[in-house]
Amino acid sequence: MTNEVTVPLLPCASIDDIETFYGVLGFSTTYKQRKPNPGLGLQREDLNLHFFEIAGFDPEQSYGSCLVITSDIAELHRAFATGMRAAYGKVLVSGVPRMTRPRARKNADGVGGFSVIDPGGNWIRVFQNTATMPTPAPAPAGRLAKALANAVVLADSKGDAGQAVRVLDSALARPQADDDPVTHVEVLVYRAELAMALHDRDTATEMLARVEHIALNPDETARAAPTFEIAADLTAALR
């Protein structure tokens, strides 16, 4: 048989909070009921998510998760970020809800991905469809790049921001003459993002300030442009 559709059913504390948040991301409500059990259906193009409400549910303790495979993670992330900026004045990078950035995942053969953590504490893990990405991202080269790749697995995949911080802090504490300056910028900005996720605004501010002191030539500046965009979002979130 063909044309089967699987729709995840995820827990939450409030279907109203879920409906509002996903509305910001461009989802429309396809179904909503209060009795006998509160439930909600949402849709954005071919992406369908359903939720059920549990009284007293703690989003911080949620194990809810699902995978979303898309042909263009950058475009989907951009659309979600645009919705967040319009509704909240910034991209949400800390607390619940929040959203991570598209990054290659070492534990997914270099396939890029990002996650949305919704008000129910559910991790919506978005990955690039490998059929539309014939050339996988190369394995990270260099000391800082390897530390960054390991930190991404820990924080973005496993949700262990604390251990990811320890990996990055260890790498940053041992600077070497041959460190790639662009990767250095990426590490500092990701460290700032993790600080925001851990509600450590002072460290986030410090890391972003350190970025400004890294000398880059024109080619390196162009390579670092996407990371500077992330830094700008983090700076806006700190205001």
Short mmCIF file of C-alpha atoms in Angstrom, two decimals:
data_model
loop_
_atom_site.label_atom_id
_atom_site.label_comp_id
_atom_site.label_asym_id
_atom_site.label_seq_id
_atom_site.Cartn_x
_atom_site.Cartn_y
_atom_site.Cartn_z
CA MET A 1 0.00 0.00 0.00
CA THR A 2 1.08 3.61 -0.57
CA ASN A 3 0.16 7.13 0.50
CA GLU A 4 0.13 6.33 4.21
CA VAL A 5 0.57 9.31 6.52
CA THR A 6 2.00 9.25 10.04
CA VAL A 7 1.15 12.15 12.36
CA PRO A 8 2.96 12.50 15.71
CA LEU A 9 0.80 12.92 18.82
CA LEU A 10 2.68 14.97 21.40
CA PRO A 11 1.94 15.97 25.03
CA CYS A 12 1.62 19.49 26.40
CA ALA A 13 0.37 21.41 29.42
CA SER A 14 -1.87 23.73 27.37
CA ILE A 15 -3.19 23.31 23.86
CA ASP A 16 -3.87 27.06 23.81
CA ASP A 17 -0.17 27.85 24.36
CA ILE A 18 0.75 25.30 21.69
CA GLU A 19 -1.75 26.78 19.22
CA THR A 20 -0.41 30.31 19.77
CA PHE A 21 3.24 29.30 19.40
CA TYR A 22 2.81 27.25 16.26
CA GLY A 23 0.63 29.98 14.79
CA VAL A 24 3.73 32.18 15.00
CA LEU A 25 5.59 29.55 12.96
CA GLY A 26 2.94 29.60 10.23
CA PHE A 27 0.79 26.63 11.28
CA SER A 28 -2.99 26.68 11.02
CA THR A 29 -5.38 24.83 13.31
CA THR A 30 -7.08 21.88 11.65
CA TYR A 31 -8.84 20.47 14.71
CA LYS A 32 -9.43 21.47 18.32
CA GLN A 33 -11.53 19.97 21.08
CA ARG A 34 -11.96 20.53 24.81
CA LYS A 35 -13.98 17.45 25.77
CA PRO A 36 -13.76 14.66 26.57
CA ASN A 37 -9.99 15.25 26.31
CA PRO A 38 -8.28 18.46 25.13
CA GLY A 39 -6.67 17.89 21.75
CA LEU A 40 -5.29 19.99 18.88
CA GLY A 41 -4.34 19.40 15.26
CA LEU A 42 -1.97 21.74 13.40
CA GLN A 43 -0.74 21.90 9.82
CA ARG A 44 1.84 23.84 7.83
CA GLU A 45 1.86 22.71 4.20
CA ASP A 46 2.64 18.95 4.41
CA LEU A 47 3.76 19.11 8.04
CA ASN A 48 1.12 17.86 10.51
CA LEU A 49 1.41 17.81 14.30
CA HIS A 50 -1.21 16.78 16.87
CA PHE A 51 -1.14 17.50 20.60
CA PHE A 52 -2.96 16.32 23.70
CA GLU A 53 -3.18 18.24 26.97
CA ILE A 54 -2.23 16.73 30.34
CA ALA A 55 -3.16 18.57 33.53
CA GLY A 56 -0.04 19.43 35.56
CA PHE A 57 2.32 18.42 32.75
CA ASP A 58 5.89 19.77 33.18
CA PRO A 59 7.45 20.69 29.79
CA GLU A 60 10.96 20.48 31.30
CA GLN A 61 10.37 16.76 31.91
CA SER A 62 8.99 16.01 28.45
CA TYR A 63 10.38 13.20 26.31
CA GLY A 64 8.14 14.16 23.39
CA SER A 65 10.00 14.31 20.08
CA CYS A 66 9.59 13.74 16.36
CA LEU A 67 11.60 14.01 13.15
CA VAL A 68 10.78 16.32 10.26
CA ILE A 69 12.57 15.69 6.96
CA THR A 70 12.61 18.63 4.57
CA SER A 71 14.26 19.50 1.27
CA ASP A 72 15.45 22.88 2.54
CA ILE A 73 16.23 23.28 6.24
CA ALA A 74 17.60 26.80 5.71
CA GLU A 75 14.35 28.04 4.20
CA LEU A 76 12.18 26.41 6.89
CA HIS A 77 14.38 27.81 9.65
CA ARG A 78 14.27 31.24 8.00
CA ALA A 79 10.45 31.12 7.90
CA PHE A 80 10.23 30.11 11.56
CA ALA A 81 12.75 32.81 12.56
CA THR A 82 10.80 35.45 10.63
CA GLY A 83 7.63 34.49 12.48
CA MET A 84 9.40 34.69 15.82
CA ARG A 85 10.87 38.10 15.07
CA ALA A 86 7.45 39.40 14.05
CA ALA A 87 5.75 38.06 17.17
CA TYR A 88 8.45 38.40 19.83
CA GLY A 89 10.91 40.88 18.36
CA LYS A 90 13.67 38.23 18.38
CA VAL A 91 14.46 34.60 17.68
CA LEU A 92 13.87 32.59 20.86
CA VAL A 93 17.18 31.01 21.86
CA SER A 94 16.63 30.26 25.56
CA GLY A 95 13.99 28.76 27.79
CA VAL A 96 10.88 26.99 26.55
CA PRO A 97 9.96 27.55 23.76
CA ARG A 98 13.15 28.13 21.76
CA MET A 99 14.83 27.16 18.47
CA THR A 100 18.36 26.06 17.63
CA ARG A 101 20.27 26.94 14.46
CA PRO A 102 20.81 24.74 11.39
CA ARG A 103 24.13 22.96 11.84
CA ALA A 104 25.76 19.86 10.42
CA ARG A 105 25.48 16.96 12.86
CA LYS A 106 28.49 14.69 13.26
CA ASN A 107 26.22 11.96 14.63
CA ALA A 108 24.01 12.16 11.52
CA ASP A 109 26.77 11.71 8.91
CA GLY A 110 27.11 15.46 8.49
CA VAL A 111 23.45 16.01 7.63
CA GLY A 112 22.29 19.47 8.66
CA GLY A 113 19.55 19.96 11.20
CA PHE A 114 17.93 22.23 13.78
CA SER A 115 15.38 21.78 16.54
CA VAL A 116 12.27 23.59 17.73
CA ILE A 117 11.54 23.07 21.42
CA ASP A 118 7.87 23.99 21.80
CA PRO A 119 5.87 25.12 24.88
CA GLY A 120 5.17 21.45 25.67
CA GLY A 121 8.90 20.71 25.85
CA ASN A 122 8.66 18.61 22.68
CA TRP A 123 11.73 18.53 20.43
CA ILE A 124 10.74 18.89 16.77
CA ARG A 125 13.97 17.80 15.08
CA VAL A 126 14.26 19.07 11.52
CA PHE A 127 16.74 17.39 9.17
CA GLN A 128 17.76 17.88 5.57
CA ASN A 129 16.48 15.25 3.17
CA THR A 130 19.65 13.46 2.04
CA ALA A 131 18.09 12.84 -1.38
CA THR A 132 18.36 16.59 -2.01
CA MET A 133 21.84 16.79 -0.47
CA PRO A 134 24.00 14.37 -2.50
CA THR A 135 27.28 15.70 -1.07
CA PRO A 136 27.49 15.26 2.71
CA ALA A 137 29.27 17.88 4.77
CA PRO A 138 32.98 17.07 5.16
CA ALA A 139 34.25 15.85 8.50
CA PRO A 140 35.44 18.73 10.67
CA ALA A 141 39.16 19.46 10.44
CA GLY A 142 41.15 21.21 13.11
CA ARG A 143 41.06 21.34 16.87
CA LEU A 144 38.34 23.97 17.21
CA ALA A 145 36.17 22.46 14.48
CA LYS A 146 36.21 19.06 16.18
CA ALA A 147 35.32 20.61 19.53
CA LEU A 148 32.45 22.49 17.89
CA ALA A 149 31.16 19.32 16.20
CA ASN A 150 31.21 17.45 19.52
CA ALA A 151 29.44 20.31 21.31
CA VAL A 152 26.68 20.41 18.68
CA VAL A 153 25.99 16.70 19.22
CA LEU A 154 25.84 17.18 22.99
CA ALA A 155 23.66 20.29 23.05
CA ASP A 156 21.55 20.23 19.88
CA SER A 157 21.03 16.47 19.65
CA LYS A 158 21.15 15.30 23.27
CA GLY A 159 20.04 18.48 25.00
CA ASP A 160 23.09 18.51 27.30
CA ALA A 161 24.13 22.15 27.05
CA GLY A 162 26.21 21.93 30.22
CA GLN A 163 28.53 19.27 28.84
CA ALA A 164 28.74 21.09 25.50
CA VAL A 165 29.87 24.20 27.39
CA ARG A 166 32.66 22.24 29.06
CA VAL A 167 33.88 20.98 25.68
CA LEU A 168 33.96 24.48 24.19
CA ASP A 169 35.49 26.13 27.26
CA SER A 170 38.28 23.57 27.24
CA ALA A 171 39.01 24.27 23.57
CA LEU A 172 38.88 28.05 24.03
CA ALA A 173 41.25 27.87 27.00
CA ARG A 174 44.02 26.39 24.81
CA PRO A 175 44.44 28.77 21.84
CA GLN A 176 46.92 27.73 19.16
CA ALA A 177 48.63 29.75 16.46
CA ASP A 178 47.13 27.70 13.62
CA ASP A 179 43.49 27.96 14.81
CA ASP A 180 41.21 28.94 11.95
CA PRO A 181 39.84 32.42 12.82
CA VAL A 182 36.47 31.73 11.19
CA THR A 183 36.03 28.57 13.25
CA HIS A 184 37.10 30.58 16.29
CA VAL A 185 34.23 32.99 15.59
CA GLU A 186 31.82 30.06 15.18
CA VAL A 187 32.90 28.56 18.50
CA LEU A 188 32.53 31.84 20.37
CA VAL A 189 29.08 32.52 18.90
CA TYR A 190 27.89 29.00 19.66
CA ARG A 191 29.27 29.35 23.19
CA ALA A 192 27.25 32.56 23.51
CA GLU A 193 24.14 30.75 22.24
CA LEU A 194 24.62 28.02 24.83
CA ALA A 195 25.08 30.65 27.53
CA MET A 196 21.74 32.13 26.52
CA ALA A 197 20.12 28.71 26.70
CA LEU A 198 21.52 28.38 30.23
CA HIS A 199 20.31 31.88 31.19
CA ASP A 200 23.90 33.10 31.59
CA ARG A 201 23.66 36.54 30.00
CA ASP A 202 27.04 37.73 31.30
CA THR A 203 28.92 34.93 29.55
CA ALA A 204 26.91 35.42 26.37
CA THR A 205 27.82 39.11 26.37
CA GLU A 206 31.49 38.29 26.99
CA MET A 207 31.66 35.76 24.14
CA LEU A 208 30.04 38.13 21.66
CA ALA A 209 32.46 40.86 22.69
CA ARG A 210 35.41 38.53 22.08
CA VAL A 211 34.17 37.94 18.53
CA GLU A 212 34.75 41.62 17.75
CA HIS A 213 38.46 41.29 18.55
CA ILE A 214 39.18 38.48 16.07
CA ALA A 215 40.99 39.79 12.99
CA LEU A 216 39.54 38.52 9.70
CA ASN A 217 40.61 39.19 6.15
CA PRO A 218 37.93 39.88 3.48
CA ASP A 219 37.64 36.20 2.49
CA GLU A 220 37.32 35.11 6.11
CA THR A 221 34.76 37.82 6.76
CA ALA A 222 32.65 36.49 3.89
CA ARG A 223 32.92 32.92 5.24
CA ALA A 224 31.88 34.08 8.68
CA ALA A 225 28.86 36.08 7.44
CA PRO A 226 26.22 33.48 8.46
CA THR A 227 27.76 33.29 11.94
CA PHE A 228 27.67 37.08 12.27
CA GLU A 229 23.94 36.91 11.50
CA ILE A 230 23.52 34.51 14.43
CA ALA A 231 25.56 36.87 16.62
CA ALA A 232 23.25 39.74 15.65
CA ASP A 233 20.21 37.70 16.71
CA LEU A 234 21.85 36.85 20.02
CA THR A 235 22.72 40.48 20.62
CA ALA A 236 19.10 41.43 19.96
CA ALA A 237 17.92 38.76 22.40
CA LEU A 238 20.18 40.21 25.10
CA ARG A 239 18.55 43.63 24.94
#
